[in-house]
Coordinates of C-alpha atoms in Angstrom, one line a residue:
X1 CA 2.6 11.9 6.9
X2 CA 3.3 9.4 9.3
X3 CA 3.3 5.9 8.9
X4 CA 2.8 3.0 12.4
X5 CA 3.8 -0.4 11.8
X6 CA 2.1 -3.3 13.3
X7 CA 3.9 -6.6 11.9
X8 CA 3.6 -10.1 12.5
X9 CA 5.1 -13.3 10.9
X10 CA 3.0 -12.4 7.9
X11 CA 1.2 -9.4 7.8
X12 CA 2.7 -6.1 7.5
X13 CA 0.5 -3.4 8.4
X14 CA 0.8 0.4 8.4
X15 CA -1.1 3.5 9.5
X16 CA -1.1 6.4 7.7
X17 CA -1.4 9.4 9.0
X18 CA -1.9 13.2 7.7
X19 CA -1.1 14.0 4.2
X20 CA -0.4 11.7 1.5
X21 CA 0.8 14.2 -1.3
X22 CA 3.7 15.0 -3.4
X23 CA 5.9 15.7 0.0
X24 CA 5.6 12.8 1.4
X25 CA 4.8 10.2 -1.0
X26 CA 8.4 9.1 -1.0
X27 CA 8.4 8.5 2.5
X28 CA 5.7 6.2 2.5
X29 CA 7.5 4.1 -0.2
X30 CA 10.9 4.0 1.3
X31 CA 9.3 2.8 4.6
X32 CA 6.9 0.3 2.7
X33 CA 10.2 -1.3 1.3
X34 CA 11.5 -0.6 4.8
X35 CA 8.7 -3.1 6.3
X36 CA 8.6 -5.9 3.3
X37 CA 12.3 -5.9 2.0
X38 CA 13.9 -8.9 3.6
X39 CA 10.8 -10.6 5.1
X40 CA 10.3 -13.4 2.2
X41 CA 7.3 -15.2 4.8
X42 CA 5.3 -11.9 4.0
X43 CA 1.8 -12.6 2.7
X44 CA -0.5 -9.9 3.2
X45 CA 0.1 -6.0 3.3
X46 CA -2.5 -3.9 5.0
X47 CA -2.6 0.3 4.8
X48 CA -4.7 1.6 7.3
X49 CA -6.1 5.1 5.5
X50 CA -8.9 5.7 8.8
X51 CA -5.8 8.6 9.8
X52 CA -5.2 10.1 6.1
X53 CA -6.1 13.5 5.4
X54 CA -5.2 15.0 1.6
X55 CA -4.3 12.5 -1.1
X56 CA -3.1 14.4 -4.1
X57 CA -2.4 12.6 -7.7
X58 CA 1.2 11.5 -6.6
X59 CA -0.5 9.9 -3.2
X60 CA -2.5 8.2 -5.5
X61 CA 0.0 7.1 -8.0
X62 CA 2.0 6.2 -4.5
X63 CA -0.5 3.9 -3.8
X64 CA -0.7 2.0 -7.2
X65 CA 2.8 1.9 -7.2
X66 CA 2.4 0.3 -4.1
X67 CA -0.8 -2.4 -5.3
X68 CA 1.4 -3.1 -8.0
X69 CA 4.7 -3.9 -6.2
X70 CA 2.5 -6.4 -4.1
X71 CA 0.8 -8.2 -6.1
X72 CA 4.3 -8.7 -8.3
X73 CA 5.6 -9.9 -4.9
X74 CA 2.7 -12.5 -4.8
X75 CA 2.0 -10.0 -1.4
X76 CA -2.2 -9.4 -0.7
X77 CA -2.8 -6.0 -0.9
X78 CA -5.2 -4.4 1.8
X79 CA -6.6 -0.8 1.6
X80 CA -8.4 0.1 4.6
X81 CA -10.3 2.5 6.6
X82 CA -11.0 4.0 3.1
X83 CA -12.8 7.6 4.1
X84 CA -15.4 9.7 2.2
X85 CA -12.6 12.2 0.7
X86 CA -10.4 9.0 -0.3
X87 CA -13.6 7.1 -1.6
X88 CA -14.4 9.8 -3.5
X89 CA -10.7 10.1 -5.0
X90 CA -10.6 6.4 -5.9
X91 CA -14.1 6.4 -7.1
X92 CA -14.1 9.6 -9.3
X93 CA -10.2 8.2 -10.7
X94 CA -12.0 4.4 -11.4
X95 CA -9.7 2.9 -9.2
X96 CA -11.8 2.0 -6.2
X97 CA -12.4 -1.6 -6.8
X98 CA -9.0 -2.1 -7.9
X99 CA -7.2 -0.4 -4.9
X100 CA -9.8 -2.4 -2.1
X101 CA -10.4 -5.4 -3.7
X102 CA -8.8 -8.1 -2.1
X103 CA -6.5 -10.4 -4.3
X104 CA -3.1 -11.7 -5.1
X105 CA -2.3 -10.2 -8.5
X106 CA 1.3 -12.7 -9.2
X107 CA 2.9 -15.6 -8.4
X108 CA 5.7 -15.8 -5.5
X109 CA 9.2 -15.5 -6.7
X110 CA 11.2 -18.9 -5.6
X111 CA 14.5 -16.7 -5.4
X112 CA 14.1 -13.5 -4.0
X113 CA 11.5 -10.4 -4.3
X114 CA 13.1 -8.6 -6.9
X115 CA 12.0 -5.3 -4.9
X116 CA 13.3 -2.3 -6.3

């Protein structure tokens, strides 16, 4: 997996590429923290999926772990480029709508991100 960041004053956006599986699920959340640890005027987080091949369960739980760190943030998450074989994941798992629905999920910290 490979991961492309595109960042701006308040967007963070990344695009994965290959495999999103047990190998490489770290990865993707050390360089998610990489991008969002340290910029407080982050509101929105976007993961381009258009490049992802395999998502095993740990991709999956990767990427919850990942919804859920945002919206404790007060961060937008933003799943995108969703293909058939990831559709199909999210869909058959229930977790479609609540992986690519857009929302804000908790409030903005005053002090600090708390990011672990």
């Amino acid at each position: 997996m490979t991961t492309s960041f595109g960042t701006g004053p308040h967007p963070v956006r990344l695009a994965l590429t290959g495999d999103l599986d047990y190998d490489t699920c770290g990865e993707l959340l050390l360089r998610v923290r990489a991008a969002l640890d340290g910029r407080r005027e982050v509101t929105d987080l976007h993961l381009d999926c258009r490049e992802l091949g395999l998502v095993d369960s740990m991709g999956l739980s990767t990427l919850l772990e990942i919804h859920r760190r945002a919206g404790r943030d007060g961060i937008a998450f933003h799943l995108e480029g969703v293909g058939p074989a990831l559709r199909r994941l999210l869909e058959l798992t229930g977790t479609y709508e609540y992986l690519t629905s857009p929302q804000r999920s908790g409030p903005r910290p005053e002090s600090g991100r708390g990011r672990t």
